[in-house]
XYZ file of C-alpha atoms in Angstrom:
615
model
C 0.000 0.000 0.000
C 1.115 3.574 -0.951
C 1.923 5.998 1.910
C -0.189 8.885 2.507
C 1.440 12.062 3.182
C 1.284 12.025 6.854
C 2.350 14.810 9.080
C 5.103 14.218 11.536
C 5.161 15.672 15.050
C 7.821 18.329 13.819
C 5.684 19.490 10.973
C 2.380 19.633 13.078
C 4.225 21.481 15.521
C 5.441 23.595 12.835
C 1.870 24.763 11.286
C 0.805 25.230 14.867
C 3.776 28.197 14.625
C 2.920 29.290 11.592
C -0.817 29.104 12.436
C -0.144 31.830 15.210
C 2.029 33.503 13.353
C -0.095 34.237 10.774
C -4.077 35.605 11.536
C -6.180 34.900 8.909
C -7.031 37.992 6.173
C -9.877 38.956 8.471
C -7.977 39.526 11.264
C -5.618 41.353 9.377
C -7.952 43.761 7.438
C -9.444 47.078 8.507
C -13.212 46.894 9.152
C -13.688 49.644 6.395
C -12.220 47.978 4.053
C -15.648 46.783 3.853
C -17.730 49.573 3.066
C -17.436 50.039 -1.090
C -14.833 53.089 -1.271
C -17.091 55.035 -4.112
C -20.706 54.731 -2.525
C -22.060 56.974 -5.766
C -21.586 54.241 -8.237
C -23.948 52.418 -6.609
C -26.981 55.095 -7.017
C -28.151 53.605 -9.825
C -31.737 53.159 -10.790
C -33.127 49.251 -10.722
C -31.736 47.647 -14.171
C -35.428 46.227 -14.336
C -38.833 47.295 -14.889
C -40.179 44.170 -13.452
C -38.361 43.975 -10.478
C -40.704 44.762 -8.245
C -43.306 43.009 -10.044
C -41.634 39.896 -9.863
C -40.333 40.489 -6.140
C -44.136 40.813 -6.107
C -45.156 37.205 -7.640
C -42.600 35.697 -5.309
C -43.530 37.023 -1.955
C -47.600 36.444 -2.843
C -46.740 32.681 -4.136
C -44.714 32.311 -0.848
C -48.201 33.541 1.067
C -50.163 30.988 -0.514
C -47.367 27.873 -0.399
C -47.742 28.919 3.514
C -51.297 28.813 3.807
C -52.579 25.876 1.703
C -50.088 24.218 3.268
C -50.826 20.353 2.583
C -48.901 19.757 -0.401
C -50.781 18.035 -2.971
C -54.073 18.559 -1.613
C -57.011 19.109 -4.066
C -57.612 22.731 -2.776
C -53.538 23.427 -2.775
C -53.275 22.046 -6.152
C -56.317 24.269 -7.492
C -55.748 27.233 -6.183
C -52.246 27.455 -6.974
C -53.032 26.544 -10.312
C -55.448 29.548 -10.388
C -52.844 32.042 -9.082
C -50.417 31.171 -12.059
C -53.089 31.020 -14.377
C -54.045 34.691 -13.748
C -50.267 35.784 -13.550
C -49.857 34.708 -16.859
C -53.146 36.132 -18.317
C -52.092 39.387 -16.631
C -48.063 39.437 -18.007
C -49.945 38.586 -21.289
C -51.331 41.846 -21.245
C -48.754 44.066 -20.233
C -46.776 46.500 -22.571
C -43.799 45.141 -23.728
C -42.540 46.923 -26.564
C -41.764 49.606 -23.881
C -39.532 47.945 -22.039
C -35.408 47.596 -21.798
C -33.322 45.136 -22.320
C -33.399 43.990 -18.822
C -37.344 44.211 -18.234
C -37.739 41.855 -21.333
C -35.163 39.311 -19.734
C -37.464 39.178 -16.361
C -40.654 39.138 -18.394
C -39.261 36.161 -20.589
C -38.359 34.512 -17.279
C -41.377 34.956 -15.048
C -43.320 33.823 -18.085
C -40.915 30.652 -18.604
C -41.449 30.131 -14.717
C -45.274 30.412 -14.674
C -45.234 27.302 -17.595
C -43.072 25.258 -15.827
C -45.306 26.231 -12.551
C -48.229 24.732 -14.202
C -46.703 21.574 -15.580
C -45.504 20.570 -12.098
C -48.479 20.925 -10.802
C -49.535 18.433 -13.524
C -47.131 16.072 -12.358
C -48.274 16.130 -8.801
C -51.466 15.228 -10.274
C -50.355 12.794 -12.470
C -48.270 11.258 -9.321
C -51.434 11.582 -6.802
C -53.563 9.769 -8.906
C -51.355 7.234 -9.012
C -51.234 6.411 -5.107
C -54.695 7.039 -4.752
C -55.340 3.634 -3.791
C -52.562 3.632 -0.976
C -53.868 6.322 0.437
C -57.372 6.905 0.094
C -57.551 8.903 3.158
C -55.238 11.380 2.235
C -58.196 14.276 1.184
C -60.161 13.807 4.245
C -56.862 14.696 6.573
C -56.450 17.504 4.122
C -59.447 18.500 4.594
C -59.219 18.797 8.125
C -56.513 20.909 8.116
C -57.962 23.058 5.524
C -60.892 23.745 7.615
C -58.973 24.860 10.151
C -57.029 26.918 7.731
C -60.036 28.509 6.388
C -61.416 29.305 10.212
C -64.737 27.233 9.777
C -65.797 25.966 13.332
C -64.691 22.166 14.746
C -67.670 20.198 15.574
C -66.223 17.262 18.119
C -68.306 15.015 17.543
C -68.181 14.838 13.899
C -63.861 15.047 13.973
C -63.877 11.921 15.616
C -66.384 9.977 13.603
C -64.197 11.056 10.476
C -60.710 10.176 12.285
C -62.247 7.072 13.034
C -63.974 6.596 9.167
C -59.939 7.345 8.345
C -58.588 4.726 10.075
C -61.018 2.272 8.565
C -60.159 3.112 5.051
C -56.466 3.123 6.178
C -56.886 -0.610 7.140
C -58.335 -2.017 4.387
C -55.993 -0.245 1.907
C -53.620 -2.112 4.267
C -55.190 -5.109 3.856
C -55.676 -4.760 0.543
C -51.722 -4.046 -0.183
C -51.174 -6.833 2.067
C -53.581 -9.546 0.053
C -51.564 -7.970 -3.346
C -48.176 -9.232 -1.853
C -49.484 -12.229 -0.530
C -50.714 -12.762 -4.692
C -47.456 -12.443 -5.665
C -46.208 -15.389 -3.824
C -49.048 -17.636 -4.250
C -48.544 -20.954 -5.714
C -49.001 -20.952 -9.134
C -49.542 -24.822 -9.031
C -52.609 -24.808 -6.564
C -55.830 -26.135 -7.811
C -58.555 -23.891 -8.536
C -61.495 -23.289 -6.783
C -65.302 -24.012 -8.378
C -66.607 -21.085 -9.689
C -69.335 -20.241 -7.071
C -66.707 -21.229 -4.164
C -64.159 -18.804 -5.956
C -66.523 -16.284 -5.814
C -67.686 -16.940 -2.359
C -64.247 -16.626 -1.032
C -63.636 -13.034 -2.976
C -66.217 -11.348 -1.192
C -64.800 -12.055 2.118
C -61.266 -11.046 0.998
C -60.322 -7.619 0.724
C -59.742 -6.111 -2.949
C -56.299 -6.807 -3.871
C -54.099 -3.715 -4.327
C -50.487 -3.923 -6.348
C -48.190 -0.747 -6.521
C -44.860 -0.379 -7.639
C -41.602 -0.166 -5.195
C -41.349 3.758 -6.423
C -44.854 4.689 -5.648
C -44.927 3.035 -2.157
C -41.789 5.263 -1.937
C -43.705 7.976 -2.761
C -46.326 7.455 -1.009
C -44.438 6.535 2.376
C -43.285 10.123 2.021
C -46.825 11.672 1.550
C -48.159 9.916 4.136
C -45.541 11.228 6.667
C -46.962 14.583 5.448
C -50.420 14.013 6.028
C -49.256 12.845 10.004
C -48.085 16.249 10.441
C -51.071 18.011 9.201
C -52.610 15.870 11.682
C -51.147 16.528 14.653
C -50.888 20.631 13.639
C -54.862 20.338 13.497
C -55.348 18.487 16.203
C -53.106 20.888 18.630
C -55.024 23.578 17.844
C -58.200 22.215 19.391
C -56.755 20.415 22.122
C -56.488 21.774 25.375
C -58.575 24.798 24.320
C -61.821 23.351 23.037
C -63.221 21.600 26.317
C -64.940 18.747 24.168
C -62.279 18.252 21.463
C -60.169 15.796 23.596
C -63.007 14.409 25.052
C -64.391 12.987 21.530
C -61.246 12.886 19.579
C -58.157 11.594 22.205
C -59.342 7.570 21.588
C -59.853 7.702 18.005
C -56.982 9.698 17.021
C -54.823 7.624 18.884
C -56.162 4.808 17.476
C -55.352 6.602 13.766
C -51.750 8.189 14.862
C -50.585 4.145 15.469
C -52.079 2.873 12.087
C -50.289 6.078 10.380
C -47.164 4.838 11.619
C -47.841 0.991 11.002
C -48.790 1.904 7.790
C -45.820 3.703 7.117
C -43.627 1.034 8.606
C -45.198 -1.298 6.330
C -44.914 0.555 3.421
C -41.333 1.362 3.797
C -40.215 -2.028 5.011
C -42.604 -4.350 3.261
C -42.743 -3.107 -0.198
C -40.115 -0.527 -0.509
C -37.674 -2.655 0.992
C -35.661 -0.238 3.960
C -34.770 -2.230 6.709
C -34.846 -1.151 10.620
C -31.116 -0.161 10.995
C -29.964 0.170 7.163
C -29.522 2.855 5.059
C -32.263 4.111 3.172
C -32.087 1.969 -0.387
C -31.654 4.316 -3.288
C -35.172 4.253 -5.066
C -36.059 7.771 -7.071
C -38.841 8.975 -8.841
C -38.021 9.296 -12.912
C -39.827 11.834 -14.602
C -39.752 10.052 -17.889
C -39.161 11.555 -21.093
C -42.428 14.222 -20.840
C -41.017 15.210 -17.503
C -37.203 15.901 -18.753
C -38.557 17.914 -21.831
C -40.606 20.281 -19.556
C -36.816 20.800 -17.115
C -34.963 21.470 -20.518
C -37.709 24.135 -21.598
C -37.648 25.467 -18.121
C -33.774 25.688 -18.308
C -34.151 26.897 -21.584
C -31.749 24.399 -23.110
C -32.779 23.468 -27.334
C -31.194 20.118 -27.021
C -33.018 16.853 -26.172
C -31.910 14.544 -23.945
C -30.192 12.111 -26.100
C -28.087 15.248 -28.037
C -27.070 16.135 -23.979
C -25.795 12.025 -23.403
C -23.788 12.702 -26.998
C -22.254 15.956 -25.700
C -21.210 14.083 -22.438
C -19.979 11.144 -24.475
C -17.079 13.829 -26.431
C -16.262 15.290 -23.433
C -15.414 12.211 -21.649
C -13.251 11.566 -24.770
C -11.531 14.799 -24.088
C -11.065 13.714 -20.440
C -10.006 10.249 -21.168
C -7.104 11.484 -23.513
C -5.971 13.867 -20.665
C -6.101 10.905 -18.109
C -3.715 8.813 -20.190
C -1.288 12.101 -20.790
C -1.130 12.807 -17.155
C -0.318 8.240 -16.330
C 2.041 8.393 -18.780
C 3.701 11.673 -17.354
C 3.668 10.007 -13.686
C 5.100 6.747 -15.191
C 1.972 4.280 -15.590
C 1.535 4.548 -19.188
C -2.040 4.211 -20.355
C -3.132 3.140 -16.867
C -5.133 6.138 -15.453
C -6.492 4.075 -12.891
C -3.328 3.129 -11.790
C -2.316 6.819 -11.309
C -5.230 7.622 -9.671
C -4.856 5.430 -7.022
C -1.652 6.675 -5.913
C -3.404 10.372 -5.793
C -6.137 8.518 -3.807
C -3.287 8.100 -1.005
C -1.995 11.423 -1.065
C -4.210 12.761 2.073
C -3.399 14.617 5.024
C -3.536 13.399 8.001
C -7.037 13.221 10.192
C -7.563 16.431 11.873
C -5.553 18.325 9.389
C -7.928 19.036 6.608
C -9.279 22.467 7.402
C -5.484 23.769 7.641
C -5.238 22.394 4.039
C -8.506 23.645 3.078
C -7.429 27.271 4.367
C -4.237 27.281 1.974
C -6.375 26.334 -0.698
C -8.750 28.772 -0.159
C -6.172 31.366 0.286
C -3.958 29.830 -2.830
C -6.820 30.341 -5.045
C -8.350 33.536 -3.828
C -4.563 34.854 -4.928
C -4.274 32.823 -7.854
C -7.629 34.967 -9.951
C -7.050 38.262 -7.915
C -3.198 38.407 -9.629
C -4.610 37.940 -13.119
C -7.624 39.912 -12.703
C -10.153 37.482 -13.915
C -12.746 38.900 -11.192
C -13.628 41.212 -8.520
C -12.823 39.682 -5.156
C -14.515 41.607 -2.627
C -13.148 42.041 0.693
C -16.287 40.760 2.720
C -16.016 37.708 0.107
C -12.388 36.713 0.322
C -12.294 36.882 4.232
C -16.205 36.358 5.832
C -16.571 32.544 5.348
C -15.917 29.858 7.755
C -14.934 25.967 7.710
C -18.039 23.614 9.184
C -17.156 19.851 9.378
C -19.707 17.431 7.725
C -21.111 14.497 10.199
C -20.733 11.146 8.978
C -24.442 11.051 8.208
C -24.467 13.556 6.058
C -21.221 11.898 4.487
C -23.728 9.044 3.166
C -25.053 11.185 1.285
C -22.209 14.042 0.644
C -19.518 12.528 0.724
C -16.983 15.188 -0.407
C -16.875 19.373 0.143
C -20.021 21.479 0.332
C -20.035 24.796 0.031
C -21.946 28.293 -0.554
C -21.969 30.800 2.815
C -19.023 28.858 4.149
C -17.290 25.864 3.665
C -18.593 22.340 4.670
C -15.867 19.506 5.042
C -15.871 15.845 4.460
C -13.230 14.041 6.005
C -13.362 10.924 8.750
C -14.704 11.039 12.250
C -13.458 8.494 14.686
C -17.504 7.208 14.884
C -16.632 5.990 11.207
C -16.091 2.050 10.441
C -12.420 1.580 9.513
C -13.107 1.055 5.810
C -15.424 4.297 5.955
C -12.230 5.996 7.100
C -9.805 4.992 4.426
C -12.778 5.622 2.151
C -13.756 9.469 3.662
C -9.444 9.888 2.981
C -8.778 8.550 -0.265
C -11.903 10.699 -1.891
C -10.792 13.682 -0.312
C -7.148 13.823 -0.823
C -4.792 16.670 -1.536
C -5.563 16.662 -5.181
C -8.811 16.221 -5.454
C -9.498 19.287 -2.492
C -7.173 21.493 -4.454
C -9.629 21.316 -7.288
C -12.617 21.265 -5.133
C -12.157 24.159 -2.746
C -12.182 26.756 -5.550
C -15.171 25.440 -6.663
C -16.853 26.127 -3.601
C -15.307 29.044 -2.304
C -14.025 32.133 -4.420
C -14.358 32.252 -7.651
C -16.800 29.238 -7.161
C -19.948 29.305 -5.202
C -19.020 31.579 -2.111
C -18.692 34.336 -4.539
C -22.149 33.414 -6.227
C -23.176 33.571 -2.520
C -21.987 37.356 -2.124
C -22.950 38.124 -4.878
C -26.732 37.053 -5.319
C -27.424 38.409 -1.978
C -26.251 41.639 -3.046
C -27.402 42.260 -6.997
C -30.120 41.419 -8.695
C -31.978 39.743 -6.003
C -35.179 39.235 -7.253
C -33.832 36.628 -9.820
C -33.548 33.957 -7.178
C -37.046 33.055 -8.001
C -35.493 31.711 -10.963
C -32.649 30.050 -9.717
C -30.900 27.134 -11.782
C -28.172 24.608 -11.287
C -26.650 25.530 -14.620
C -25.798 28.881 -13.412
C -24.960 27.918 -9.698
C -22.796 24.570 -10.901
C -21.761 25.725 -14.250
C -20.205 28.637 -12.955
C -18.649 26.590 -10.577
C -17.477 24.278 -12.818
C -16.722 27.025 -15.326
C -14.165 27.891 -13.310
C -12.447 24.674 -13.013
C -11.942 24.983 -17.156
C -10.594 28.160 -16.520
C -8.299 27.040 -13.895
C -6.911 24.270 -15.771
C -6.089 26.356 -18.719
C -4.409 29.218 -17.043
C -2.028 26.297 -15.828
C -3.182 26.465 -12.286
C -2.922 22.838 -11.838
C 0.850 22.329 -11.062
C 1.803 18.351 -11.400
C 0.367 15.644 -13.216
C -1.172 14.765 -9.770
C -2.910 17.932 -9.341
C -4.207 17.238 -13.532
C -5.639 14.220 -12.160
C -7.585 16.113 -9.486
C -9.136 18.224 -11.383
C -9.660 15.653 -14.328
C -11.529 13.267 -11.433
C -13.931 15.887 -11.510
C -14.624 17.029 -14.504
C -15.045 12.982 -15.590
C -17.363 12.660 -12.969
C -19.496 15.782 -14.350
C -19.843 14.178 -17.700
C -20.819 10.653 -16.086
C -23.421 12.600 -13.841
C -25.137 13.775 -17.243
C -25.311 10.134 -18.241
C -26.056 8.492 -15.381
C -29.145 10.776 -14.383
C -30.324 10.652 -18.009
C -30.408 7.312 -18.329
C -32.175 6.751 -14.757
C -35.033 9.833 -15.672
C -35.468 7.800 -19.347
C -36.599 4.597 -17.698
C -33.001 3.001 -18.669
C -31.070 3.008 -15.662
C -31.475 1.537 -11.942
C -29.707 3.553 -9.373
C -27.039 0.181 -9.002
C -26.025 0.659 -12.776
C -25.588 4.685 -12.014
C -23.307 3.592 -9.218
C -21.497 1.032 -11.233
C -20.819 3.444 -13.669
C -19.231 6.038 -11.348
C -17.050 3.156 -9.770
C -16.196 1.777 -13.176
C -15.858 4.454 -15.496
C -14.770 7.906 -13.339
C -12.831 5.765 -10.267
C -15.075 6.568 -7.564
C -14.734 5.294 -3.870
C -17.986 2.187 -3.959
C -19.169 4.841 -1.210
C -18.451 8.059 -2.472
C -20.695 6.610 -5.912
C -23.268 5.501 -3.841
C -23.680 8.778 -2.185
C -23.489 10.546 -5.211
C -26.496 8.464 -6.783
C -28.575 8.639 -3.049
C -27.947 12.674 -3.315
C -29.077 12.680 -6.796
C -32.562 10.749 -6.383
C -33.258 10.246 -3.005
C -32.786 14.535 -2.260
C -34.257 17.763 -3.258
C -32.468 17.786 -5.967
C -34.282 18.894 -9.532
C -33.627 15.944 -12.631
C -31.497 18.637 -14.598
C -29.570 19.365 -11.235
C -26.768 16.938 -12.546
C -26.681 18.036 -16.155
C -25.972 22.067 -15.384
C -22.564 21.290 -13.971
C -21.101 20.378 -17.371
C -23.667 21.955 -19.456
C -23.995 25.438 -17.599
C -20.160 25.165 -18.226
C -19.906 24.631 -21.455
C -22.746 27.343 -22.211
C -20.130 29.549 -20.326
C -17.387 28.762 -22.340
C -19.155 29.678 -25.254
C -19.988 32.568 -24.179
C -16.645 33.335 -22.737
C -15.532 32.592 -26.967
C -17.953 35.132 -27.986
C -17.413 37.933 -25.732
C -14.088 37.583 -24.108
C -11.469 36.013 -27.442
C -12.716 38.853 -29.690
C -11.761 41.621 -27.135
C -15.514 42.837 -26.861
C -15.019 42.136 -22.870
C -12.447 41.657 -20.527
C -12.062 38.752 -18.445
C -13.282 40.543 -15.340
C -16.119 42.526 -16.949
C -17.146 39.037 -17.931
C -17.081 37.846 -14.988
C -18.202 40.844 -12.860
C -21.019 40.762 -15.486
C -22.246 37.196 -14.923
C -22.512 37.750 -11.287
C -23.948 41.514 -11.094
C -27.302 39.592 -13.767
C -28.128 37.590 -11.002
C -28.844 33.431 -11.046
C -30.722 32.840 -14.572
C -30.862 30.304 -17.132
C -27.303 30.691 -18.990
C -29.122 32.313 -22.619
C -30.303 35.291 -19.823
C -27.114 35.594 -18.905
C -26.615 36.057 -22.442
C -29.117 38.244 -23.237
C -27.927 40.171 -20.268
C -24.419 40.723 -20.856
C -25.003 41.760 -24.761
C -28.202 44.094 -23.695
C -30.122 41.952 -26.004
C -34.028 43.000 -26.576
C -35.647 39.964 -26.888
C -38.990 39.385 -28.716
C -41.975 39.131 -27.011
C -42.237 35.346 -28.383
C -38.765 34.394 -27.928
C -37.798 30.863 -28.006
C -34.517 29.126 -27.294
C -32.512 28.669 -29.330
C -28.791 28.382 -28.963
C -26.721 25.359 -30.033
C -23.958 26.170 -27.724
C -22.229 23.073 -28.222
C -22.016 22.646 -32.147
């Protein structure tokens, strides 16, 4: 086995020196270096017509979310349906001639939002329909909650007849779902029954009920939902409404323990997580329909299938740089080989965050020197290291960042090949690539920045402006030679590989094509993940929040960037920090906005996308 670069007592005594030696930047700087030094340039008159108009939409959709709280109920579905339905009759009937360059890119925006708006609420539809059966309850405890909601008066008496009629439906859909897997594993070879006895013994069983692993997943998740519309309805009343508890207390109790046998049984019986596991890796694909409507959204003319190709000659790129940077460290063709002596390369435990500081600090340097972007004061000094538990490892197991910096490395809690694994993914080259990317330039920079220009364009918020620019970066890095051994090539190669594979992988798994095993396969096969590291990659992908383009606008918001970068920057029409400085100052938007915005493009009323930024 290779030796990882360990610290010896001398040199951890050393950096303990140095460390007091030498204060960090924002210990060193005067507070007012804070304060902009030419306050006037910032009187400036909002870029946008629509700003508060849109900073309107937001806040009133917010209002609503918050009220008709129960997610997927029939009233929260219709009534947020009705809101965007009226925000886009009224944007259809504004002026639009009249407005600037800017104006046009928010209308073009909030009226891209409002379609994608309505087609998820389709989906929810679509998706509540479909685990109906499972839980055939779930309007009534809406409903409940609703009523509440809307201020319309509890009778007692009637609450607990309907929590009781709930818990009745509840256990026959049980029994129902229980009778469907109990079908499944009947013996094909027993005789059958006469007709009349067959049909004697069908109306004392309970109707059979058969749903797939990914909507018992589903609806294991809604009906942990519903509980807590529950129990905020029934706290209300109780306590203050002298016959509430009095009617209700047996009968809800009675419901509150088949919620959470039902749930159990759900989870454990049919979607297969066992007491003590992790939670198995199941998703929801959004099929082909459902990945069109996230590339309109993004605004992105290529279909899924173009976005796999583009992946595919990228990887070739990376592949031929793998095998240059082997043969440079002496393996030849073997990039695997090579990469497993960077794997060992780690500091050791408890030293990361010094390394992560003189990374930070290394790179902060590195595009201040050159000029490539305005560094802020606040921004290079105000963020702060966090260390990531070993839960939250399962599931990231490298950097986060954003605000501040959040860092994977091992715990002494960890099993011993958890360890070695946390070490190896998160050695010296691989950080040296990765802390950029979430610091300055990468995303604590976006951070600063969003929260500072052009706020009103969160609403429209998109991973191929917060990961592509991240990412963006790391091309820029690597071809302004920032990478300074084969080794450190290899880091920042590990990466971009695994950007290209993550456009694949989650592809393939929306499209119906892919199980999350082959995604994590593929990331241990193809880019040279840890077996853990993939695994957490694939459970963050399609067991989180995340959105089924969040994957693809790493390498795509990138190369859109790049593109751009060709257009504006090579011909001398911009400078690499008016680029830059541009790109942030827009605010987050799909990456032909950011187009638009930087060229003070008018777009048509009717504009469509359109740009083949990968030809």
């Amino acid at each position: 086995m290779l030796s990882p670069r360990l610290l010896s007592p001398l040199l951890v005594l050393s950096v303990a020196v140095a460390l007091a030696a030498a204060p960090s930047p924002a210990a060193l700087r005067a507070t007012s270096d804070y304060v902009p030094p030419e306050l006037a340039q910032m009187m400036k008159p909002a870029s946008s017509e629509l700003r508060e108009l849109v900073e309107r939409f937001t806040t009133d959709r917010n209002e609503l979310e918050r009220f008709y709280s129960v997610k997927t109920s029939a009233l929260h579905l219709r009534r947020m349906r009705e809101f965007y339905q009226a925000w886009q009759q009224r944007l259809g009937q504004m002026a639009y001639d009249s407005l600037g360059a800017e104006g046009r890119i928010d209308h073009t925006l909030l009226r891209t939002h409002l379609v994608y708006e309505l087609r998820l609420l389709d989906r929810e539809e679509a998706r509540t329909r479909e685990i109906a059966p499972v839980l055939p309850f779930a309007e009534e405890i809406a409903q409940l909650q609703e009523s509440r909601r809307l201020m319309q008066p509890v009778d007692p008496k009637v609450a607990a007849a309907t929590l009781e009629q709930i818990r009745k439906e509840l256990e026959k859909a049980r029994a129902g779902l229980e009778a469907g897997l109990k079908a499944d594993k009947a013996d094909a070879t027993k005789p059958e029954a006469s007709t009349d006895a067959a049909k004697a013994m069908a109306e004392t069983k309970p109707a059979l009920i058969t749903v797939t692993r990914i909507a018992a997943y589903r609806a294991a998740n809604r009906l942990t939902e519903l509980r807590k519309s529950l129990d905020d309805w029934s706290k209300f009343y109780s306590g203050y409404d002298p016959l509430f508890n009095w009617w209700t207390r047996a009968p809800a109790k009675a419901l509150n323990d088949g919620l959470d046998g039902y749930g159990k049984f759900l989870r454990e019986k049919i979607v297969g997580v066992e007491a003590g596991m992790d939670e198995p890796i199941i998703g929801d694909p959004v099929g082909r329909d459902g990945l069109k409507a996230e590339l309109e959204h993004e605004m992105i003319a290529y279909t899924p299938e173009q976005l796999i190709d583009i992946a595919n000659r990228e990887f070739a790129w990376c592949d031929t740089e793998w095998k240059r940077a082997a043969k440079e460290m002496g393996y030849g063709d073997d990039w695997k080989a090579a990469l497993e002596k960077v794997k060992h390369d780690y500091v050791e435990p408890g030293r990361q965050p010094d390394l992560v500081r003189d990374l930070a600090l290394e790179a902060i340097k590195f595009v201040t020197d050159r000029n490539l972007v305005t560094v802020p004061p606040l921004a290079a000094d105000l963020w702060q290291q966090k260390m990531m538990s070993p839960a939250a490892q399962k599931v990231n197991p490298f950097f986060l960042g954003g605000d501040d910096i959040i860092i994977a490395y091992p715990t002494d809690t960890m099993e011993q090949d958890e360890k070695l694994q946390s070490l190896r993914a998160n050695n010296v080259h691989f950080a040296r690539a990765t802390v950029f990317h979430e610091l300055v330039p990468g995303h604590h920079l976006q951070w600063y920045s969003l929260a500072r220009s052009n706020q009103h364009r969160q609403l429209f918020m998109t991973p191929f402006w917060v990961e592509g620019w991240a990412l963006w970066w790391e091309f820029q890095m690597w071809d302004l030679k920032f990478p300074r051994s084969p080794e450190d090539r290899i880091g920042m190669l590990f990466w971009r590989t695994h950007r290209c594979a993550r456009i694949i992988f989650s592809l393939n798994f929306h499209l119906g094509k892919w199980t999350p095993q082959q995604c994590i396969d593929f990331l241990v096969d193809r880019v040279g993940h840890e077996r853990a590291s993939a695994t957490g990659e694939v459970r963050r992908s399609f067991n989180g929040d995340y959105s089924p383009l969040y994957q693809v606008g790493y390498m795509m918001g990138a190369l859109q960037l790049r593109e751009l970068h060709q257009e504006l920057v090579t011909p001398g029409k911009m400078t690499d920090r008016q680029f830059h400085d541009g790109i942030m100052q827009g605010g987050s938007m799909p990456i032909e906005m950011v187009r638009a915005h930087l060229e003070q493009t008018k777009l048509p009323r009717d504009f469509v996308p359109s740009w083949r930024f990968a030809e």
